[in-house]
Amino acid sequence: MTDKSVAQKMLEIELKVRVDSLDPIRQNLINRHAEFQGKQHEHDIYYNAPHRDFGSTDEALRVRYTDGHVLVTYKGKKLRDYGLKAREELNTTVESGEVFEQILDRLGFTKTAEVNKWRENYRLGNTSFALDLVDGLGTFVEIEVMAENDGADVTGKIQKYAKEMGICGEPILASYLELLQSTC
């Protein structure tokens, strides 16, 4: 008998690159018959804990509002073993973001920043492609794979897709939050 209460460790492994235009990448995805999964506005609110500084521990706690849904995400410390941005990610939906934010406030958590982005989502197999326009930062492409327990062979797959799609540039290991905070 397996214990269903034990969560499987998920790693988010992604390549994020700043691009001048999303149009050629969008066209390459369409030409490859990538499944368009919609366009949405994501409003992210980041929190810091009263008992430790997430900026120092390289963690993140986010409440994301998008299309009538609210997703709470914990992101663990970045793992440098993959050459790309990789970290543990835990997600859960909540019925009311406003109530959840009140709970965080009552527990001493503080809002640290907000990020607004407009995202187009595409999928090829188990690989996600996000074409992002981020307020205050510009346009980016993210190629992401969620891997269970370890990310063996994921980095090569992501880099292969990037080359095929014409996505070039230095990988950005910082989050949008970190990028926005570094521009202040």
Coordinates of N, CA and C in Angstrom, one line a residue:
M1 N 0.8 -1.2 0.0 CA 0.0 0.0 0.0 C 0.9 1.2 0.0
T2 N 0.6 2.2 -0.9 CA 1.4 3.4 -1.0 C 0.7 4.5 -0.2
D3 N 1.5 5.4 0.3 CA 1.0 6.5 1.1 C 0.8 7.7 0.1
K4 N -0.4 8.0 -0.2 CA -0.7 9.0 -1.2 C -0.5 10.4 -0.6
S5 N -0.3 10.5 0.7 CA 0.0 11.8 1.2 C 1.4 12.3 1.0
V6 N 2.3 11.4 0.6 CA 3.7 11.8 0.4 C 3.8 12.4 -1.0
A7 N 4.2 13.6 -1.1 CA 4.2 14.3 -2.4 C 5.5 13.9 -3.2
Q8 N 5.4 13.8 -4.5 CA 6.5 13.5 -5.3 C 7.3 14.8 -5.5
K9 N 8.6 14.7 -5.4 CA 9.4 15.9 -5.5 C 9.5 16.3 -7.0
M10 N 9.1 17.5 -7.3 CA 9.1 18.0 -8.6 C 10.2 19.1 -8.8
L11 N 10.9 19.0 -9.9 CA 11.9 20.0 -10.2 C 11.4 20.7 -11.4
E12 N 11.5 22.0 -11.3 CA 11.2 22.9 -12.5 C 12.6 23.2 -13.1
I13 N 12.8 22.8 -14.3 CA 14.0 23.1 -15.0 C 13.7 23.9 -16.2
E14 N 14.3 25.1 -16.3 CA 13.9 26.0 -17.4 C 15.1 26.7 -18.0
L15 N 14.9 27.1 -19.2 CA 15.8 28.0 -19.9 C 15.0 29.3 -20.1
K16 N 15.5 30.4 -19.6 CA 14.9 31.7 -19.8 C 15.8 32.6 -20.6
V17 N 15.4 33.2 -21.7 CA 16.2 34.0 -22.5 C 15.4 35.3 -22.9
R18 N 16.1 36.5 -22.8 CA 15.5 37.7 -23.3 C 15.6 37.7 -24.8
V19 N 14.5 38.1 -25.5 CA 14.5 38.2 -26.9 C 14.0 39.5 -27.4
D20 N 14.4 39.9 -28.6 CA 13.9 41.2 -29.2 C 12.5 41.1 -29.6
S21 N 12.1 40.0 -30.1 CA 10.7 39.8 -30.6 C 10.2 38.4 -30.4
L22 N 8.9 38.3 -30.0 CA 8.3 37.0 -29.8 C 7.8 36.4 -31.1
D23 N 7.7 37.2 -32.1 CA 7.0 36.7 -33.4 C 7.7 35.5 -34.1
P24 N 9.1 35.6 -34.3 CA 9.7 34.4 -35.0 C 9.6 33.1 -34.1
I25 N 9.7 33.2 -32.8 CA 9.6 32.0 -32.0 C 8.1 31.5 -32.0
R26 N 7.2 32.4 -32.0 CA 5.8 32.0 -32.1 C 5.5 31.2 -33.4
Q27 N 6.1 31.8 -34.5 CA 5.9 31.1 -35.8 C 6.6 29.8 -35.9
N28 N 7.8 29.7 -35.3 CA 8.5 28.4 -35.2 C 7.7 27.3 -34.4
L29 N 7.1 27.8 -33.3 CA 6.2 26.8 -32.6 C 5.0 26.4 -33.4
I30 N 4.4 27.3 -34.1 CA 3.2 27.0 -34.9 C 3.7 26.0 -36.0
N31 N 4.8 26.3 -36.7 CA 5.3 25.4 -37.7 C 5.6 24.0 -37.2
R32 N 6.0 23.9 -36.0 CA 6.3 22.6 -35.4 C 5.0 21.9 -34.8
H33 N 3.9 22.6 -35.0 CA 2.6 22.1 -34.6 C 2.5 22.0 -33.0
A34 N 3.1 22.9 -32.4 CA 3.0 23.0 -30.9 C 1.5 23.3 -30.6
E35 N 1.1 22.7 -29.5 CA -0.3 22.9 -29.0 C -0.4 24.3 -28.3
F36 N -1.2 25.2 -28.9 CA -1.4 26.5 -28.2 C -2.3 26.2 -27.0
Q37 N -1.9 26.7 -25.8 CA -2.6 26.4 -24.6 C -3.2 27.7 -24.0
G38 N -3.2 28.8 -24.8 CA -3.9 30.0 -24.3 C -2.9 31.1 -24.0
K39 N -3.6 32.2 -23.8 CA -2.9 33.5 -23.5 C -3.5 34.0 -22.2
Q40 N -2.7 34.5 -21.3 CA -3.3 34.9 -20.0 C -2.4 36.0 -19.4
H41 N -3.1 36.8 -18.5 CA -2.4 37.7 -17.7 C -2.1 37.1 -16.4
E42 N -0.9 37.2 -15.9 CA -0.5 36.6 -14.6 C -0.1 37.8 -13.7
H43 N -0.8 37.9 -12.6 CA -0.4 38.9 -11.5 C 0.1 38.1 -10.3
D44 N 1.4 38.3 -10.1 CA 2.1 37.5 -9.1 C 2.5 38.4 -7.9
I45 N 2.1 38.0 -6.7 CA 2.5 38.7 -5.5 C 3.4 37.8 -4.7
Y46 N 4.6 38.4 -4.4 CA 5.6 37.6 -3.6 C 5.7 38.1 -2.2
Y47 N 5.9 37.1 -1.3 CA 5.9 37.3 0.1 C 7.3 36.9 0.7
N48 N 7.6 37.5 1.8 CA 8.8 37.1 2.6 C 8.3 36.6 4.0
A49 N 9.0 35.7 4.5 CA 8.6 35.1 5.8 C 9.1 35.9 7.0
P50 N 8.5 35.8 8.1 CA 8.9 36.5 9.3 C 10.1 35.8 10.0
H51 N 10.3 34.6 9.7 CA 11.3 33.8 10.4 C 12.6 33.6 9.6
R52 N 12.6 34.0 8.3 CA 13.8 33.9 7.5 C 13.6 34.8 6.2
D53 N 14.7 35.3 5.7 CA 14.6 36.1 4.5 C 14.8 35.3 3.3
F54 N 13.7 35.2 2.5 CA 13.7 34.4 1.3 C 14.8 34.9 0.3
G55 N 15.0 36.2 0.3 CA 16.1 36.7 -0.6 C 17.4 36.1 -0.3
S56 N 17.7 35.9 1.0 CA 19.0 35.3 1.5 C 19.0 33.8 1.3
T57 N 17.9 33.2 1.5 CA 17.8 31.7 1.4 C 17.5 31.2 0.0
D58 N 17.3 32.2 -1.0 CA 17.1 31.8 -2.4 C 15.8 31.0 -2.6
E59 N 14.7 31.3 -1.8 CA 13.4 30.7 -1.9 C 12.4 31.7 -2.4
A60 N 11.2 31.3 -2.7 CA 10.2 32.2 -3.1 C 8.8 31.6 -2.7
L61 N 8.0 32.5 -2.2 CA 6.6 32.2 -2.0 C 5.7 33.2 -2.8
R62 N 4.9 32.6 -3.7 CA 4.2 33.5 -4.6 C 2.7 33.1 -4.6
V63 N 1.8 34.2 -4.7 CA 0.4 34.0 -4.9 C 0.2 34.5 -6.3
R64 N -0.3 33.7 -7.2 CA -0.5 34.0 -8.6 C -2.0 34.1 -8.9
Y65 N -2.5 35.3 -9.4 CA -3.8 35.4 -9.9 C -3.8 35.4 -11.4
T66 N -4.7 34.5 -12.0 CA -4.8 34.4 -13.4 C -6.1 33.8 -13.8
D67 N -6.8 34.5 -14.6 CA -8.1 34.1 -15.2 C -9.0 33.5 -14.2
G68 N -9.2 34.1 -13.1 CA -10.1 33.6 -12.1 C -9.6 32.5 -11.2
H69 N -8.4 32.1 -11.4 CA -7.8 31.1 -10.5 C -6.7 31.7 -9.7
V70 N -6.4 31.0 -8.5 CA -5.3 31.5 -7.7 C -4.5 30.3 -7.4
L71 N -3.2 30.4 -7.6 CA -2.2 29.4 -7.4 C -1.1 29.9 -6.4
V72 N -0.9 29.1 -5.4 CA 0.1 29.4 -4.4 C 1.3 28.5 -4.7
T73 N 2.5 29.1 -4.8 CA 3.7 28.4 -5.2 C 4.8 28.6 -4.2
Y74 N 5.5 27.6 -3.8 CA 6.7 27.7 -3.0 C 7.8 27.2 -4.0
K75 N 8.9 28.0 -4.1 CA 10.0 27.6 -4.9 C 11.2 27.5 -4.0
G76 N 11.9 26.4 -4.1 CA 13.1 26.1 -3.2 C 14.3 26.8 -3.8
K77 N 15.4 26.6 -3.1 CA 16.7 27.2 -3.5 C 17.1 26.7 -4.9
K78 N 17.6 27.6 -5.7 CA 18.1 27.2 -7.1 C 19.2 26.1 -7.0
L79 N 19.1 25.1 -7.9 CA 20.0 24.1 -7.9 C 20.9 24.3 -9.1
R80 N 22.2 24.4 -8.9 CA 23.2 24.7 -10.0 C 23.7 23.5 -10.8
D81 N 23.2 22.3 -10.5 CA 23.7 21.1 -11.2 C 23.3 21.0 -12.6
Y82 N 22.4 21.7 -13.1 CA 21.8 21.5 -14.5 C 22.3 22.5 -15.5
G83 N 23.0 23.5 -15.2 CA 23.4 24.5 -16.1 C 22.3 25.5 -16.5
L84 N 21.1 25.2 -16.2 CA 20.0 26.0 -16.4 C 19.4 26.3 -15.0
K85 N 18.3 27.1 -15.0 CA 17.6 27.4 -13.7 C 16.8 26.1 -13.3
A86 N 17.1 25.6 -12.2 CA 16.3 24.4 -11.7 C 16.1 24.6 -10.2
R87 N 14.9 24.2 -9.8 CA 14.6 24.3 -8.3 C 13.3 23.5 -8.1
E88 N 13.2 23.1 -6.8 CA 12.0 22.4 -6.4 C 10.8 23.4 -6.4
E89 N 9.7 22.9 -6.9 CA 8.5 23.7 -6.9 C 7.3 22.9 -6.4
L90 N 6.6 23.6 -5.5 CA 5.4 23.0 -4.9 C 4.2 24.0 -5.2
N91 N 3.1 23.5 -5.8 CA 2.0 24.3 -6.1 C 0.7 23.8 -5.5
T92 N -0.2 24.7 -5.2 CA -1.5 24.3 -4.8 C -2.5 25.5 -5.1
T93 N -3.7 25.1 -5.5 CA -4.7 26.1 -5.7 C -5.4 26.5 -4.4
V94 N -5.9 27.7 -4.3 CA -6.7 28.1 -3.2 C -8.0 28.7 -3.7
E95 N -9.0 28.6 -2.9 CA -10.3 29.1 -3.3 C -10.3 30.6 -3.4
S96 N -9.7 31.2 -2.4 CA -9.7 32.7 -2.3 C -8.3 33.2 -2.1
G97 N -7.7 33.9 -3.1 CA -6.4 34.5 -2.9 C -6.4 35.5 -1.8
E98 N -7.5 36.3 -1.8 CA -7.6 37.4 -0.8 C -7.5 36.9 0.6
V99 N -8.3 35.8 0.9 CA -8.3 35.2 2.2 C -6.9 34.6 2.5
F100 N -6.3 33.9 1.5 CA -5.0 33.4 1.8 C -3.9 34.5 2.1
E101 N -4.0 35.6 1.4 CA -3.1 36.7 1.6 C -3.4 37.3 3.1
Q102 N -4.6 37.3 3.5 CA -4.9 37.7 4.9 C -4.3 36.8 5.9
I103 N -4.3 35.5 5.6 CA -3.7 34.5 6.5 C -2.2 34.8 6.6
L104 N -1.6 35.0 5.4 CA -0.1 35.3 5.4 C 0.2 36.5 6.2
D105 N -0.7 37.6 6.0 CA -0.5 38.8 6.8 C -0.6 38.6 8.3
R106 N -1.6 37.8 8.7 CA -1.8 37.5 10.1 C -0.6 36.7 10.7
L107 N 0.0 35.9 9.9 CA 1.2 35.1 10.3 C 2.5 35.9 10.2
G108 N 2.4 37.1 9.8 CA 3.6 38.0 9.8 C 4.4 38.0 8.5
F109 N 3.9 37.3 7.5 CA 4.5 37.4 6.1 C 4.3 38.8 5.5
T110 N 5.3 39.3 4.8 CA 5.1 40.6 4.2 C 5.2 40.5 2.7
K111 N 4.4 41.4 2.0 CA 4.5 41.5 0.6 C 5.9 42.1 0.2
T112 N 6.6 41.6 -0.8 CA 7.8 42.1 -1.2 C 7.8 42.7 -2.5
A113 N 7.0 42.2 -3.4 CA 6.9 42.7 -4.8 C 5.8 42.1 -5.6
E114 N 5.4 42.8 -6.7 CA 4.4 42.3 -7.6 C 5.0 42.3 -9.0
V115 N 4.6 41.2 -9.7 CA 5.1 41.1 -11.1 C 3.9 40.9 -12.0
N116 N 3.8 41.6 -13.1 CA 2.7 41.5 -14.0 C 3.3 41.0 -15.4
K117 N 2.7 40.0 -15.9 CA 3.2 39.5 -17.2 C 2.0 39.0 -18.0
W118 N 2.1 39.1 -19.3 CA 1.2 38.5 -20.3 C 1.9 37.4 -20.9
R119 N 1.3 36.2 -20.9 CA 2.0 35.0 -21.3 C 1.2 34.2 -22.3
E120 N 1.9 33.7 -23.4 CA 1.3 32.8 -24.3 C 1.9 31.4 -24.0
N121 N 1.1 30.4 -23.9 CA 1.6 29.1 -23.6 C 1.5 28.1 -24.7
Y122 N 2.5 27.4 -25.0 CA 2.6 26.3 -26.0 C 3.1 25.1 -25.4
R123 N 2.8 23.9 -26.0 CA 3.4 22.6 -25.5 C 3.7 21.7 -26.6
L124 N 4.9 21.1 -26.5 CA 5.4 20.1 -27.4 C 5.7 18.9 -26.5
G125 N 4.9 17.8 -26.5 CA 5.1 16.7 -25.6 C 5.1 17.2 -24.2
N126 N 6.1 16.9 -23.4 CA 6.1 17.3 -22.0 C 6.9 18.6 -21.8
T127 N 7.1 19.3 -22.8 CA 7.9 20.5 -22.7 C 7.0 21.7 -23.0
S128 N 7.1 22.7 -22.0 CA 6.3 23.9 -22.1 C 7.1 25.1 -22.6
F129 N 6.5 25.9 -23.4 CA 7.1 27.1 -24.0 C 6.2 28.3 -23.6
A130 N 6.8 29.3 -22.9 CA 6.1 30.5 -22.5 C 6.7 31.7 -23.3
L131 N 5.9 32.4 -23.9 CA 6.3 33.7 -24.6 C 5.8 34.8 -23.7
D132 N 6.7 35.5 -23.0 CA 6.3 36.5 -22.0 C 6.6 37.9 -22.3
L133 N 5.6 38.8 -22.0 CA 5.8 40.2 -22.0 C 5.7 40.6 -20.5
V134 N 6.8 41.1 -19.9 CA 6.8 41.4 -18.5 C 6.9 42.9 -18.3
D135 N 5.9 43.5 -17.5 CA 6.0 44.9 -17.2 C 7.3 45.3 -16.7
G136 N 7.9 46.3 -17.2 CA 9.2 46.9 -16.7 C 10.4 46.1 -17.1
L137 N 10.3 45.0 -17.9 CA 11.4 44.2 -18.3 C 11.5 43.9 -19.8
G138 N 10.4 43.7 -20.4 CA 10.4 43.4 -21.9 C 9.9 42.0 -22.2
T139 N 10.5 41.4 -23.3 CA 10.0 40.1 -23.8 C 11.0 39.0 -23.5
F140 N 10.5 37.8 -23.2 CA 11.3 36.7 -22.8 C 10.7 35.4 -23.4
V141 N 11.5 34.4 -23.5 CA 11.0 33.0 -23.8 C 11.5 32.1 -22.7
E142 N 10.6 31.3 -22.2 CA 11.0 30.2 -21.3 C 10.6 28.9 -21.9
I143 N 11.6 28.0 -21.8 CA 11.3 26.6 -22.1 C 11.5 25.8 -20.8
E144 N 10.4 25.1 -20.4 CA 10.4 24.4 -19.1 C 9.9 23.0 -19.2
V145 N 10.6 22.2 -18.4 CA 10.2 20.8 -18.2 C 10.1 20.6 -16.7
M146 N 9.0 20.0 -16.2 CA 8.8 19.6 -14.8 C 9.3 18.1 -14.8
A147 N 10.4 17.9 -13.9 CA 11.0 16.5 -13.8 C 10.7 16.0 -12.4
E148 N 10.5 14.7 -12.4 CA 10.3 14.1 -11.1 C 11.6 13.6 -10.5
N149 N 11.9 14.1 -9.3 CA 13.1 13.6 -8.5 C 14.4 14.1 -9.1
D150 N 14.8 13.8 -10.3 CA 16.0 14.3 -10.8 C 15.8 14.7 -12.3
G151 N 16.6 15.6 -12.8 CA 16.4 16.1 -14.1 C 17.3 15.5 -15.2
A152 N 17.6 14.2 -15.1 CA 18.5 13.6 -16.0 C 18.0 13.8 -17.4
D153 N 18.9 14.2 -18.3 CA 18.7 14.4 -19.7 C 17.7 15.6 -20.1
V154 N 17.2 16.3 -19.1 CA 16.3 17.4 -19.4 C 17.0 18.6 -20.0
T155 N 18.2 18.9 -19.5 CA 19.0 20.1 -19.9 C 19.3 20.0 -21.4
G156 N 19.7 18.8 -21.9 CA 20.0 18.6 -23.3 C 18.8 18.8 -24.2
K157 N 17.7 18.2 -23.7 CA 16.4 18.4 -24.4 C 16.0 19.8 -24.6
I158 N 16.1 20.6 -23.5 CA 15.7 22.0 -23.5 C 16.7 22.7 -24.5
Q159 N 17.9 22.5 -24.4 CA 18.9 23.2 -25.3 C 18.7 22.8 -26.8
K160 N 18.3 21.6 -27.0 CA 18.0 21.2 -28.4 C 16.8 21.9 -28.9
Y161 N 15.7 22.0 -28.1 CA 14.5 22.8 -28.5 C 14.9 24.2 -28.8
A162 N 15.7 24.8 -27.9 CA 16.1 26.2 -28.1 C 16.7 26.5 -29.4
K163 N 17.7 25.6 -29.8 CA 18.4 25.7 -31.0 C 17.4 25.6 -32.2
E164 N 16.5 24.6 -32.1 CA 15.6 24.4 -33.2 C 14.6 25.5 -33.4
M165 N 14.2 26.2 -32.3 CA 13.3 27.3 -32.3 C 13.9 28.6 -32.6
G166 N 15.2 28.7 -32.7 CA 15.9 29.9 -32.9 C 16.0 30.8 -31.7
I167 N 16.0 30.2 -30.6 CA 16.1 30.9 -29.3 C 17.6 30.9 -28.9
C168 N 18.2 32.1 -29.0 CA 19.6 32.1 -28.6 C 19.8 33.3 -27.6
G169 N 20.9 33.2 -26.9 CA 21.2 34.2 -25.9 C 21.6 33.6 -24.7
E170 N 22.1 34.4 -23.8 CA 22.6 33.9 -22.5 C 21.5 33.5 -21.6
P171 N 21.5 32.2 -21.1 CA 20.5 31.8 -20.1 C 20.4 32.8 -18.9
I172 N 19.2 33.1 -18.6 CA 19.0 34.0 -17.4 C 18.6 33.1 -16.3
L173 N 19.4 33.1 -15.2 CA 19.1 32.2 -14.1 C 18.2 33.0 -13.0
A174 N 18.1 34.3 -13.1 CA 17.3 35.1 -12.2 C 15.8 35.0 -12.5
S175 N 15.0 35.1 -11.5 CA 13.6 35.1 -11.7 C 13.2 36.5 -12.2
Y176 N 11.9 36.6 -12.6 CA 11.5 38.0 -13.0 C 11.5 38.9 -11.8
L177 N 11.1 38.4 -10.6 CA 11.2 39.1 -9.4 C 12.6 39.7 -9.2
E178 N 13.6 38.8 -9.3 CA 15.0 39.3 -9.1 C 15.4 40.3 -10.2
L179 N 15.0 40.1 -11.4 CA 15.3 41.0 -12.5 C 14.7 42.4 -12.2
L180 N 13.4 42.4 -11.8 CA 12.8 43.7 -11.4 C 13.5 44.4 -10.2
Q181 N 13.8 43.6 -9.2 CA 14.5 44.2 -8.1 C 15.9 44.7 -8.4
S182 N 16.5 44.1 -9.4 CA 17.9 44.6 -9.7 C 17.8 45.9 -10.6
T183 N 16.6 46.2 -11.2 CA 16.5 47.4 -12.0 C 16.1 48.6 -11.1
C184 N 15.8 48.4 -9.9 CA 15.4 49.5 -9.0 C 16.5 50.3 -8.5

